[in-house]
Coordinates of C-alpha atoms and ligand atoms in Angstrom, one line a residue:
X1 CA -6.5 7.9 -26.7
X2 CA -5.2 11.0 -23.8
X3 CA -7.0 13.4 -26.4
X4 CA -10.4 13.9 -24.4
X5 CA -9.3 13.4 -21.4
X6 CA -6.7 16.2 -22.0
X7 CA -9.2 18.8 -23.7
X8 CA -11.9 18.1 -20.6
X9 CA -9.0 18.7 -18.2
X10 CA -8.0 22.0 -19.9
X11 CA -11.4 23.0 -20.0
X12 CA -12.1 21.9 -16.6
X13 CA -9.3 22.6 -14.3
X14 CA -10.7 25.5 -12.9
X15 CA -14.1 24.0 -12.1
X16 CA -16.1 25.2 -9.1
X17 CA -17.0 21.6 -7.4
X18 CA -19.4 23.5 -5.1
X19 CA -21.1 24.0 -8.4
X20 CA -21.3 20.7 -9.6
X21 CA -23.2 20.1 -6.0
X22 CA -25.5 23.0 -7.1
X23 CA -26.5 21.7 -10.0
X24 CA -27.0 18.3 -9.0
X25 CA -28.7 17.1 -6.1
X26 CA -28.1 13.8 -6.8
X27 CA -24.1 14.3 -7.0
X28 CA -23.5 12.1 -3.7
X29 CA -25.4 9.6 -4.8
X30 CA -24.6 9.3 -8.6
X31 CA -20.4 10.1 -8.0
X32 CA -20.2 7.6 -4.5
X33 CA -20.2 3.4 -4.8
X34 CA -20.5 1.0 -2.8
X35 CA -19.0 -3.2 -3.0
X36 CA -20.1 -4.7 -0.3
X37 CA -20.2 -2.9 2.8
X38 CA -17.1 -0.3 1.6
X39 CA -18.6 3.3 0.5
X40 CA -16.2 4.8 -1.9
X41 CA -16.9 9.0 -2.3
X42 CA -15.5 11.0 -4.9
X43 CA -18.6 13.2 -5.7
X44 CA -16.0 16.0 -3.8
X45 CA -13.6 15.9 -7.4
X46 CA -14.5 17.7 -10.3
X47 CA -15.6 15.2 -12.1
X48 CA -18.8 15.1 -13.9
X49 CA -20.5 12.8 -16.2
X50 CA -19.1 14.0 -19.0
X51 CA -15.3 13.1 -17.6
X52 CA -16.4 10.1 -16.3
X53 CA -17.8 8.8 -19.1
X54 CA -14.5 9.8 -21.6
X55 CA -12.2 8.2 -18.1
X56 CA -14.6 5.2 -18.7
X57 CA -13.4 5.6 -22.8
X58 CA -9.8 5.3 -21.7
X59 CA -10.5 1.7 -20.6
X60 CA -12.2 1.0 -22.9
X61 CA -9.2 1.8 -25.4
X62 CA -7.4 -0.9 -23.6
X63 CA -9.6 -3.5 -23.5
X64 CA -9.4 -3.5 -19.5
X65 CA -11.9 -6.8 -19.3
X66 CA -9.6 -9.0 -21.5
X67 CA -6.7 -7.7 -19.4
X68 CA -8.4 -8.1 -16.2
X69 CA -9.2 -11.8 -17.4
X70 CA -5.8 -12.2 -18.8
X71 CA -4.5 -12.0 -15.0
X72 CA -7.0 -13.9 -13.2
X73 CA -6.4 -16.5 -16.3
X74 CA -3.0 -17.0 -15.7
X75 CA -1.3 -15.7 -18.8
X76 CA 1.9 -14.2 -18.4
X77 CA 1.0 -10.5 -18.3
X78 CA 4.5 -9.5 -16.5
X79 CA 5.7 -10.0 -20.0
X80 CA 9.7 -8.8 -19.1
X81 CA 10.1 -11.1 -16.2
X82 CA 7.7 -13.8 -18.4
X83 CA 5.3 -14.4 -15.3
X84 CA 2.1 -15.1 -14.5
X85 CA 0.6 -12.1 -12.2
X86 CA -1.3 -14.7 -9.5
X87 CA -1.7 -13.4 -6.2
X88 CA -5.1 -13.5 -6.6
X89 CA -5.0 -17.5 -6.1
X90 CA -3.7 -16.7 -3.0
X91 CA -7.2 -15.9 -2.0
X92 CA -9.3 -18.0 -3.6
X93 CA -10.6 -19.9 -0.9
X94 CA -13.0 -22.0 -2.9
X95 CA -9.8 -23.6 -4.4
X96 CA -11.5 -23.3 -8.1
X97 CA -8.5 -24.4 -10.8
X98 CA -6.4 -21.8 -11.8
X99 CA -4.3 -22.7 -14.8
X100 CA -0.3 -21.9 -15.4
X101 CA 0.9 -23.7 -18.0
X102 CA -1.6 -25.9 -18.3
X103 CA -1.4 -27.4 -14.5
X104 CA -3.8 -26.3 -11.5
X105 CA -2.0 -23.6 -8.9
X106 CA -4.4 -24.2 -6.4
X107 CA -4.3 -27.9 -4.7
X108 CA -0.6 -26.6 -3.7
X109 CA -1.7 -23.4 -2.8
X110 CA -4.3 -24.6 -0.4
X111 CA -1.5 -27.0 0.8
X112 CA 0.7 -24.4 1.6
X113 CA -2.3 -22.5 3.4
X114 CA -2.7 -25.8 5.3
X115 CA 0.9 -26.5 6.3
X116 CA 1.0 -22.3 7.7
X117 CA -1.7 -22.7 9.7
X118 CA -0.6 -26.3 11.6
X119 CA 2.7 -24.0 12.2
X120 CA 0.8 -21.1 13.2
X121 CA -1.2 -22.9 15.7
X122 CA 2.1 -24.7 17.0
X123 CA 3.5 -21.6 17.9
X124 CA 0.4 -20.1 19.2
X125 CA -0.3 -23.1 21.5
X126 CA 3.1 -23.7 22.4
X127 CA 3.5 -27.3 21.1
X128 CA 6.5 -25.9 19.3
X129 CA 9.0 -25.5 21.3
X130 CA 12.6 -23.9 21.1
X131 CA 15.8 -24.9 23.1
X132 CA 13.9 -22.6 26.2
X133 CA 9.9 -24.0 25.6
X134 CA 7.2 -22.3 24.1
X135 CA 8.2 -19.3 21.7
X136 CA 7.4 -15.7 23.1
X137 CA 9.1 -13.9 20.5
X138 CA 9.0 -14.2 16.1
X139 CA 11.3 -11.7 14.3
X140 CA 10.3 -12.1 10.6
X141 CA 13.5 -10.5 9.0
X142 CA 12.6 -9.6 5.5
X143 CA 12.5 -6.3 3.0
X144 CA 10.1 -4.2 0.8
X145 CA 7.2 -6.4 -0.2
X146 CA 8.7 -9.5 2.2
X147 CA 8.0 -6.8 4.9
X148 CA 5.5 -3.9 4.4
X149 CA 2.0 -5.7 4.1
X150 CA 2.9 -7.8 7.3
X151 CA 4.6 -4.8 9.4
X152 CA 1.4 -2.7 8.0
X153 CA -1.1 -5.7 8.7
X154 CA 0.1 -6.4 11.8
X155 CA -0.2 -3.1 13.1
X156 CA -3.9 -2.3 11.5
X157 CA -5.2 -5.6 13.3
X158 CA -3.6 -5.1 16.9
X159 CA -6.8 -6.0 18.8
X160 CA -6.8 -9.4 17.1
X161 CA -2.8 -10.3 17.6
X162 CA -2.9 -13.0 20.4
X163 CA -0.7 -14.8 19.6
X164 CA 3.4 -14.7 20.1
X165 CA 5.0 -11.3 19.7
X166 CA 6.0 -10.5 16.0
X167 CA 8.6 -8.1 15.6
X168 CA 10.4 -7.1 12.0
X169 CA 13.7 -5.9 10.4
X170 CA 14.4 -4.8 8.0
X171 CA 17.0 -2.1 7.2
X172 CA 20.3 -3.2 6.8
X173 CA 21.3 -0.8 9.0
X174 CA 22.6 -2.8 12.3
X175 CA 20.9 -0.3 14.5
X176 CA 17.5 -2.1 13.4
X177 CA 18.2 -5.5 14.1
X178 CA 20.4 -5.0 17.2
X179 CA 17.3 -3.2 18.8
X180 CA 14.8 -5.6 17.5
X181 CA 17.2 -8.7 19.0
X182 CA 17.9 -6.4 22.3
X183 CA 15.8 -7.6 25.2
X184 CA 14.6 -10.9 23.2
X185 CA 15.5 -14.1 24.6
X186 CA 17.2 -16.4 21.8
X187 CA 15.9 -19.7 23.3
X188 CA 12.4 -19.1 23.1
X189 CA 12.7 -16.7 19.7
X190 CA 11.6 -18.0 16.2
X191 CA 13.5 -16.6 13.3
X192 CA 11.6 -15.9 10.0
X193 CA 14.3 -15.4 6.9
X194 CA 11.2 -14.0 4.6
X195 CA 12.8 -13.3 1.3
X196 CA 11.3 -14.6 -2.3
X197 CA 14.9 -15.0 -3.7
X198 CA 17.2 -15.3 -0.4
X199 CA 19.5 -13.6 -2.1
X200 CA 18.8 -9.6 -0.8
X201 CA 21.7 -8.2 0.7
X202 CA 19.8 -6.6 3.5
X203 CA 17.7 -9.6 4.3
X204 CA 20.4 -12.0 4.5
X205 CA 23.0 -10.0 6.0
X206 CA 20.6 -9.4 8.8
X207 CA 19.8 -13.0 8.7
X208 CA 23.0 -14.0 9.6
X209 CA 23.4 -11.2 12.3
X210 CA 20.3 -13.2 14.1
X211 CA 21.6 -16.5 13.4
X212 CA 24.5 -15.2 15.3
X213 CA 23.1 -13.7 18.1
X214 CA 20.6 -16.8 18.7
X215 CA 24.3 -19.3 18.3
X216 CA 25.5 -18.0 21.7
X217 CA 22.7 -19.2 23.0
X218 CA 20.9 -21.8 21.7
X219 CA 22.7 -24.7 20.1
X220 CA 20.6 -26.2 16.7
X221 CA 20.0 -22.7 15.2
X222 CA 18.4 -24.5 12.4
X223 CA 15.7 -25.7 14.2
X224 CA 14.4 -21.8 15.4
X225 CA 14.7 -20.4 12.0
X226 CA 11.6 -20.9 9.2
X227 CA 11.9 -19.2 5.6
X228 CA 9.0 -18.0 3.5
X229 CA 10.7 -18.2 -0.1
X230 CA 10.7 -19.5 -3.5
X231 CA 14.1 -20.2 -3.0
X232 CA 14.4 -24.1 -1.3
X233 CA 17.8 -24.9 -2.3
X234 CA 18.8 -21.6 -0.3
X235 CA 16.5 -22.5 2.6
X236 CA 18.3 -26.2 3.0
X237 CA 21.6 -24.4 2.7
X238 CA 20.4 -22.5 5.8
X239 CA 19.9 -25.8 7.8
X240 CA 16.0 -24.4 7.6
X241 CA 14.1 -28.4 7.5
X242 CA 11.7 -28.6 4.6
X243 CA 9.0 -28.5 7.0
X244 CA 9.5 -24.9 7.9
X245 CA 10.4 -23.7 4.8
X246 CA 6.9 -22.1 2.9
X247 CA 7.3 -21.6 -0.5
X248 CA 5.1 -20.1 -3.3
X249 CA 6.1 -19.6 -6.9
X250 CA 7.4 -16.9 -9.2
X251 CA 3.9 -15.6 -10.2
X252 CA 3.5 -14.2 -6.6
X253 CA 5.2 -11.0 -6.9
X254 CA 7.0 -9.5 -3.6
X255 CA 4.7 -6.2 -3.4
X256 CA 1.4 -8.7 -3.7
X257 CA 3.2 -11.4 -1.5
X258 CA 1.5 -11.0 1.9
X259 CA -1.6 -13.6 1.4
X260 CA 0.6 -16.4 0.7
X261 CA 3.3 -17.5 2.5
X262 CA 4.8 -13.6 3.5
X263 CA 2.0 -13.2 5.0
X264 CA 2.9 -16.2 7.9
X265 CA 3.6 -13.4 10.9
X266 CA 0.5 -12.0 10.3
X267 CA -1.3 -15.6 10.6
X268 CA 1.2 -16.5 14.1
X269 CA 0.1 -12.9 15.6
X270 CA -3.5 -13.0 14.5
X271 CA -4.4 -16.7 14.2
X272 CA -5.2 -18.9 11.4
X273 CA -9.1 -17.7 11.3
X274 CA -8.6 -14.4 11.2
X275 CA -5.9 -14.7 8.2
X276 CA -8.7 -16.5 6.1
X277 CA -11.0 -13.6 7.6
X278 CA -8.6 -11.3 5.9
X279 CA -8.2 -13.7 2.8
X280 CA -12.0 -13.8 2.4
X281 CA -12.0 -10.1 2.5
X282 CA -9.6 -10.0 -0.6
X283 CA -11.6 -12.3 -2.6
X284 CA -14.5 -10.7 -2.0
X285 CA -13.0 -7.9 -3.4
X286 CA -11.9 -9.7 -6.2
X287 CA -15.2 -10.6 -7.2
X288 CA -16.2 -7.3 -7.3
X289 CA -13.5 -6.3 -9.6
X290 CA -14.2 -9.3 -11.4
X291 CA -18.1 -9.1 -11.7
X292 CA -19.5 -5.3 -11.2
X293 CA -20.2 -3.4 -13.9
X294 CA -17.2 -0.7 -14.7
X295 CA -19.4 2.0 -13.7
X296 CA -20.1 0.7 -10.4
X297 CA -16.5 -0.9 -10.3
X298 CA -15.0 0.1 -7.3
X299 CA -11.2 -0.3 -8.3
X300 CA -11.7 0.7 -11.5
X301 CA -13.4 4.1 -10.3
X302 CA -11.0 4.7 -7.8
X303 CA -7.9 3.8 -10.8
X304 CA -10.0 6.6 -12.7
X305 CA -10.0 9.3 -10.4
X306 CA -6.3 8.8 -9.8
X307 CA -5.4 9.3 -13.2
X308 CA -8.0 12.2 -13.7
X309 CA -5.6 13.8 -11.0
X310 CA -2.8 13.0 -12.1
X311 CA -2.4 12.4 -16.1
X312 CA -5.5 14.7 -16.7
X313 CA -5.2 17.5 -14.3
X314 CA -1.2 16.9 -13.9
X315 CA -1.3 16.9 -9.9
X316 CA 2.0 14.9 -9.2
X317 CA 1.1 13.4 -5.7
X318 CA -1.4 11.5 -3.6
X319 CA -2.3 11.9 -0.4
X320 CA -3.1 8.9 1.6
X321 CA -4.8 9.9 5.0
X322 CA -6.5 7.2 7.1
X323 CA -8.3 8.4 9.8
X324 CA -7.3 4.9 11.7
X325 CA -4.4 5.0 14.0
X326 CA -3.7 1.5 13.1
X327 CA -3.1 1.8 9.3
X328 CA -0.4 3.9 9.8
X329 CA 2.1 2.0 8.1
X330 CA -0.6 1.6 5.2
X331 CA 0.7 4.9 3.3
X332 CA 4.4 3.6 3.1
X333 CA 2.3 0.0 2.2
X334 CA 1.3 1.7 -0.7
X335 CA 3.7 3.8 -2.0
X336 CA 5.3 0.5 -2.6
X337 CA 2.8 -1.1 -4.4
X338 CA 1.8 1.8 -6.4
X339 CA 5.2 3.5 -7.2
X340 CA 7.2 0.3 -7.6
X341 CA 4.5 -0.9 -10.0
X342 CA 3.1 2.1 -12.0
X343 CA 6.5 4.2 -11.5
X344 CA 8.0 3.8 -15.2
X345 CA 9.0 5.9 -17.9
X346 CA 7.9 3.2 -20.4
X347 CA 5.6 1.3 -22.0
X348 CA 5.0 -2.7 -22.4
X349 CA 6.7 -2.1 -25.7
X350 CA 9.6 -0.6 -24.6
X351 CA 8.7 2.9 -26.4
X352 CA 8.3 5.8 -24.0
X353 CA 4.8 6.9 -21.8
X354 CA 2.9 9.1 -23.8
X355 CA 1.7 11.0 -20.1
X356 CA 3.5 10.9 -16.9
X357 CA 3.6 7.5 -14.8
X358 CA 1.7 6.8 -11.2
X359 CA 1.5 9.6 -8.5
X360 CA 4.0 9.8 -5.8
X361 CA 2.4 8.1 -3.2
X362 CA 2.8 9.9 0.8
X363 CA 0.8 10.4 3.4
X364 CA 0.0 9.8 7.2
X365 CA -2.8 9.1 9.7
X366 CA -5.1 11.8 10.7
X367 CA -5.6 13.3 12.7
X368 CA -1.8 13.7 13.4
X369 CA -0.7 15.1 9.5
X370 CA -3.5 17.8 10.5
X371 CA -1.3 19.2 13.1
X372 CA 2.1 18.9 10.2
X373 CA 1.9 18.8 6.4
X374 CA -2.3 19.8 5.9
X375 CA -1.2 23.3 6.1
X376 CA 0.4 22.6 2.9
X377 CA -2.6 20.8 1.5
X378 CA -5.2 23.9 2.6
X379 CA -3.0 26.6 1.8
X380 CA 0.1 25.3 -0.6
X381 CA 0.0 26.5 -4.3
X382 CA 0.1 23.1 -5.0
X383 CA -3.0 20.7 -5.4
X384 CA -2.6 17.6 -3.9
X385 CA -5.2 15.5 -4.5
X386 CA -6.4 13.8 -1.2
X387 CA -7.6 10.2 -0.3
X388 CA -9.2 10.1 3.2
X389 CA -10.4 7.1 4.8
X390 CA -12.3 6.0 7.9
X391 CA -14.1 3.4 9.8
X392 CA -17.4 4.3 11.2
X393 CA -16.8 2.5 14.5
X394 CA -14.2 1.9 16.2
X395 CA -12.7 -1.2 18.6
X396 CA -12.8 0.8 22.1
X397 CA -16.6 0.8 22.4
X398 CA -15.6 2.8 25.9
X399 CA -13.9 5.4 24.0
X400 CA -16.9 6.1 21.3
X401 CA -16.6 9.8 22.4
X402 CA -13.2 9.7 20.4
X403 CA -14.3 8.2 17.5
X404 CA -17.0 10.7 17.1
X405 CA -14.2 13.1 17.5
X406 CA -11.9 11.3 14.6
X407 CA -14.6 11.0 12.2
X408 CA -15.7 14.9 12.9
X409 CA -12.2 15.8 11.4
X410 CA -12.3 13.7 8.9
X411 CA -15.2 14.9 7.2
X412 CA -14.1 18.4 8.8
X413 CA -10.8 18.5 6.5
X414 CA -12.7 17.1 3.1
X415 CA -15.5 20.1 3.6
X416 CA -12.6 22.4 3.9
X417 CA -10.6 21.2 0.9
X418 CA -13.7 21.8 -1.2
X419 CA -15.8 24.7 0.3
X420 CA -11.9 26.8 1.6
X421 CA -12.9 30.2 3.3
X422 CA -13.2 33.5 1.0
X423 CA -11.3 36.9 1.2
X424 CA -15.1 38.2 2.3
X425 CA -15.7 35.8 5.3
X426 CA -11.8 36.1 5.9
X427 CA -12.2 40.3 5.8
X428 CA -15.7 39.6 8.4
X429 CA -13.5 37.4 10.6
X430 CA -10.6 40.1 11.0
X431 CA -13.1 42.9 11.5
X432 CA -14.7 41.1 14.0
X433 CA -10.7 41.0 15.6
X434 CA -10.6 44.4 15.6
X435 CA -8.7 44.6 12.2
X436 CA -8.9 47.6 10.1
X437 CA -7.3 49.3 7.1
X438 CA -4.0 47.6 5.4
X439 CA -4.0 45.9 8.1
X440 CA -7.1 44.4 7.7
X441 CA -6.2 43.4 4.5
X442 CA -2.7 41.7 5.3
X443 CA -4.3 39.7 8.4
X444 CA -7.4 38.4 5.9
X445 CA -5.5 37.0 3.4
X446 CA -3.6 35.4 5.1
X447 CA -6.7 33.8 6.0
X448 CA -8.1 32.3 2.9
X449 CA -8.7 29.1 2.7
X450 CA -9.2 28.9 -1.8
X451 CA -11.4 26.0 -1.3
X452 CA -12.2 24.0 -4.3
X453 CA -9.3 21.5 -3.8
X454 CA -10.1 17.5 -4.6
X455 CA -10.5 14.7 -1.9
X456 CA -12.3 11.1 -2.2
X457 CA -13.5 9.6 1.1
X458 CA -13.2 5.4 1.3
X459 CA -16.1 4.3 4.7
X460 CA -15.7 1.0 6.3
X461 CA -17.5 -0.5 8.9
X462 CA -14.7 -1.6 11.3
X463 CA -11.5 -2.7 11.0
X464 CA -11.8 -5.9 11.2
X465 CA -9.2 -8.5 8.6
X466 CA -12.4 -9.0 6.7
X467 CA -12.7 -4.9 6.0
X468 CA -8.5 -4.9 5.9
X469 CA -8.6 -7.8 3.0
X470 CA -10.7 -5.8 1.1
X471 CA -9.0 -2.3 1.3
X472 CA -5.7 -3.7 0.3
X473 CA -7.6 -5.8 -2.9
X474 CA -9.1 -2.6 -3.6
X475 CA -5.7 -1.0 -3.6
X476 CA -3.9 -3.8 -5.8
X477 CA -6.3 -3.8 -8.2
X478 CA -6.6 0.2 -8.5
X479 CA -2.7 -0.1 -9.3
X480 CA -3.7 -2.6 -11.9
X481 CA -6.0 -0.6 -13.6
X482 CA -3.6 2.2 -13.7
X483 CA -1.5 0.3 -15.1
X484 CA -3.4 -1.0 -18.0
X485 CA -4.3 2.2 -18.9
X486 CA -1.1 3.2 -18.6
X487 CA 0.2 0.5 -21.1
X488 CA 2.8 -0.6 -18.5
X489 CA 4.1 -3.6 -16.9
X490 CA 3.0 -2.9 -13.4
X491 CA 4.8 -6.4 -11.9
X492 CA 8.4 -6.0 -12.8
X493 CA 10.6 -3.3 -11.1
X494 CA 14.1 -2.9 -12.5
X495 CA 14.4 0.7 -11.3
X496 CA 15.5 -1.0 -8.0
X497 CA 18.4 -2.9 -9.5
X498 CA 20.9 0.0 -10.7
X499 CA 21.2 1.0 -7.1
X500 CA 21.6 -2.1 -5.6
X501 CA 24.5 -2.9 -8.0
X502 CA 26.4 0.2 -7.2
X503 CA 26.3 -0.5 -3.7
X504 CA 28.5 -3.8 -4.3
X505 CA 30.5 -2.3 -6.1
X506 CA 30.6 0.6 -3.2
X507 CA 31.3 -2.0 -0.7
X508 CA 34.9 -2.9 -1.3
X509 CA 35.7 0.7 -2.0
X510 CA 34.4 2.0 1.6
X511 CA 36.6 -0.7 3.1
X512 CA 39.7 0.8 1.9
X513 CA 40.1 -2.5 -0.5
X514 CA 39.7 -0.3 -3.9
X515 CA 40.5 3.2 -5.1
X516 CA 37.8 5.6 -6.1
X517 CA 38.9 5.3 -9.9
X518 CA 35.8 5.8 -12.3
X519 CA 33.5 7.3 -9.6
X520 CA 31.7 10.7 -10.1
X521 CA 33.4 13.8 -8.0
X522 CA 30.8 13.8 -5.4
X523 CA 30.7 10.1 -5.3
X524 CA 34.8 9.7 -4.6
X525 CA 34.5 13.0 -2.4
X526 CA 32.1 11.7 -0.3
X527 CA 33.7 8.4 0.2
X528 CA 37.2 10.2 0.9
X529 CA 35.2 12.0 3.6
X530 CA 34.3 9.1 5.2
X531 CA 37.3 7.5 5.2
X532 CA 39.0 10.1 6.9
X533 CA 35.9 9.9 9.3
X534 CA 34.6 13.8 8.5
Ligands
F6P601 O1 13.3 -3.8 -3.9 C1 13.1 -4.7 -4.9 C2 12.4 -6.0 -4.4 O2 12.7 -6.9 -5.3 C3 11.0 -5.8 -4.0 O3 10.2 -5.9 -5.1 C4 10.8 -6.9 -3.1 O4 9.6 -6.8 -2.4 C5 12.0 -6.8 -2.2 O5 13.0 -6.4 -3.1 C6 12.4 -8.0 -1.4 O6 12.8 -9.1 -2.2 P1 12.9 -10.5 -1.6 O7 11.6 -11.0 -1.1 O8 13.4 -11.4 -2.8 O9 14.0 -10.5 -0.5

């Protein structure tokens, strides 16, 4: 099925883009698309029709619309965990059945989207109350997908957070917690244990470091903690009353976890209207993916282009770069969802990946990464495929000068990635210096920009949770699509478990409790070094 796709890549790699734009007027126009009001570019790839159109052949291999269905359906696609992929329920507003087994998800779905929002608006008009009155303060205390999209949402819709303060943890390390806790006043705090299981070390270990902090103060701890989990048994054991313990079920997986119950804090900061704001934004999206035409298919096209760049042309990495101070947790967002789901060396059958797995996922906002890593990008002998993104207005309608100024770069960096700068204009700009002989020559190559390098540019209107619903849709369902064409099981991720099981075992050894015995040499060396504190 790779065979075309491989041949066009050989053929193609060396592609002049600026050429393709030569050739076709029309290149913007027939290589951009639009779902709703989001404009997705990628005429600046090397891409043509004819790549397209054997990109287009690779889902079509799969049988990407019986997949697709098979996950909206309900049928257990994450076939090693034996789960139902369902996050997409999580957003469907219109509460339309969605089957599992035979019994409709969504009455206690939209229950549990009820039940958030009396507590969200408790806490945001103060009619709860802890020991001290209204709550000032919510640390949600959680890890990877129990932690990224709300740390990442909450961030990327700042002018909407009116409500209480929400701040996160998340690192086992006790440096986090103790400076999240540090200046916070336990009586008037609210505790969020978010954790699916409620059984991650780091999650409950900090848990229980805020449980203790808030006990020297406040005397029914219980009754200032909630728990976002699927996990009630291990709530109840936490004194947590049913009535602040939001569950959802095991076909939520953590990385796709925020528009359910994970995504609470976001709800508290933002407020119950703008959380369905941002839920309508997904399901819009979903739609799309659901009902446009593959060629027009947003997701789909931007899964396609990935894996052009990566599996086709073999570039390894991805650059995220929003041009949106406020989605600047958005890159470490997705490098979760997209290398904890499409990072696997095997297929759904268990046999090995016939082409390498997802793209190492990195990147920052501009137009700070401009001033650190784009050097790389520009100059680097490595390609590294580039995903900008902007919105074309901004919140600080006083401060429109800047946005002109953030948008300029944007597009500034994409036309330099494609058009670079030649050894002739470079030689022309050094003469003009005052450059000549070897001289000249050394100070103009240094100078060349080689131009012809790959970016895609995603527009939005404004960042508004509407906009922010549909850009993280987009996203999932780009991972999907991967995925699928990958012939992997993007929902499980038992590449995290090795590590997490050395690290109990690690545990007693660091305390001096066990010997070293059956550890690697570096392993035992390092361990002896910190014992003896060097
Ligand atoms: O790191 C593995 C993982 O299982 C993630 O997939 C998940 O988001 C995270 O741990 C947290 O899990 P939980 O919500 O159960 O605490």
């Amino acid at each position: 099925m790779w065979e075309q796709v491989s041949s066009l890549a050989d053929e193609l790699r060396d592609r002049s883009i600026l050429d393709l734009f030569a050739q076709d007027p029309d290149r913007f126009s027939r290589f951009s698309v639009r779902a709703d009001d989001l404009l997705f570019d990628f005429s600046k790839t090397s891409i043509d029709q004819q790549v397209l159109t054997a990109l287009i052949a690779l889902t079509e291999a799969v049988d990407l619309p019986a997949k697709r269905a098979a996950m909206f359906t309900g049928e257990k696609i994450n076939e090693t965990e034996g789960r139902a992929v369902l996050h997409t329920a999580l957003r469907n507003l219109d509460g339309t059945p969605v089957m599992v087994d035979g019994h409709d998800v969504m009455p206690e779905v939209l229950d549990t989207l009820d039940r958030m929002e009396a507590f969200a608006t408790a806490l945001r008009d103060g009619s709860f109350t802890g020991q001290g009155g209204a709550i000032t303060d919510v640390v949600n205390i959680g890890i990877g997908g129990s932690d990224l999209g709300p740390v990442m949402a909450n961030l990327a819709l700042a002018p909407y957070c009116d409500g209480p303060r929400v701040h996160f943890v998340s690192n086992v390390d006790g440096a986090h917690v103790h400076d999240v806790l540090a200046g916070l006043n336990p009586e008037t705090t609210l505790v969020i244990v978010a954790s699916k299981t409620l059984t991650t070390i780091e999650t409950m270990t900090n848990a229980e470091t805020a449980r203790k902090w808030m006990a020297a103060k406040v005397s029914d701890t219980g009754a200032q903690f909630a728990a976002l989990s699927s996990n009630a048994a291990g709530a109840a054991e936490w004194g947590i009353a049913p009535d602040r313990v939001f569950g959802f079920q095991d076909w939520v997986g953590g990385r796709y976890s925020m528009w359910g119950p994970i995504g609470l804090p976001i709800m508290i900061a933002v407020g119950p209207e703008n959380f369905r704001a941002f839920l309508s934004g997904a399901q819009a999206m979903d739609k799309h993916f659901r009902d446009a035409p593959v060629e027009e298919n947003l997701p789909v096209l931007l899964a396609l282009v990935g894996i052009w760049h990566n599996q086709g042309l073999g570039h390894a990495t991805r650059a995220v770069l929003p041009y949106e101070q406020r989605l600047l947790r958005l890159p470490a967002y997705l490098q979760q969802l997209e290398m904890e789901s499409n990072g696997k060396r095997v297929s759904m059958d268990g046999g090995p990946l016939p082409v390498d797995s997802g793209p190492i996922v990195w990147g920052e906002p501009g137009t700070n990464g401009q001033h650190a890593f784009y050097q790389l990008i520009h100059q680097g002998t490595r390609i590294v495929p580039c995903e900008f993104m902007a919105g074309i207005e901004g919140h600080e309608p006083d401060l429109a000068h800047q946005h002109d100024l953030l948008l300029a770069n944007c597009l500034a960096q994409s036309e330099a990635l494609l058009t670079g700068r030649s050894l002739e204009e470079a030689t022309g700009l050094m003469e003009q210096a005052g450059f000549e002989g070897d001289e000249l020559a050394r100070q103009a190559a240094h100078r060349v920009f080689p131009g012809n390098r790959p970016s895609t540019t995603l527009l939005y209107p404004k960042l508004t949770p509407f906009v922010l619903g549909q850009i993280v849709a987009l996203y999932e369902h780009r991972v999907f699509v991967e995925g699928v064409v990958l012939g992997i099981n993007s929902f499980d991720q038992w590449g995290v478990e090795l590590g997490k099981e050395l690290a109990k075992t690690l545990t007693p050894i660091l305390a001096g409790e066990q010997g070293t015995e059956g550890k690697d040499g570096s392993t035992a060396g390092l361990i002896a070094a910190i014992r003896a504190g060097t």
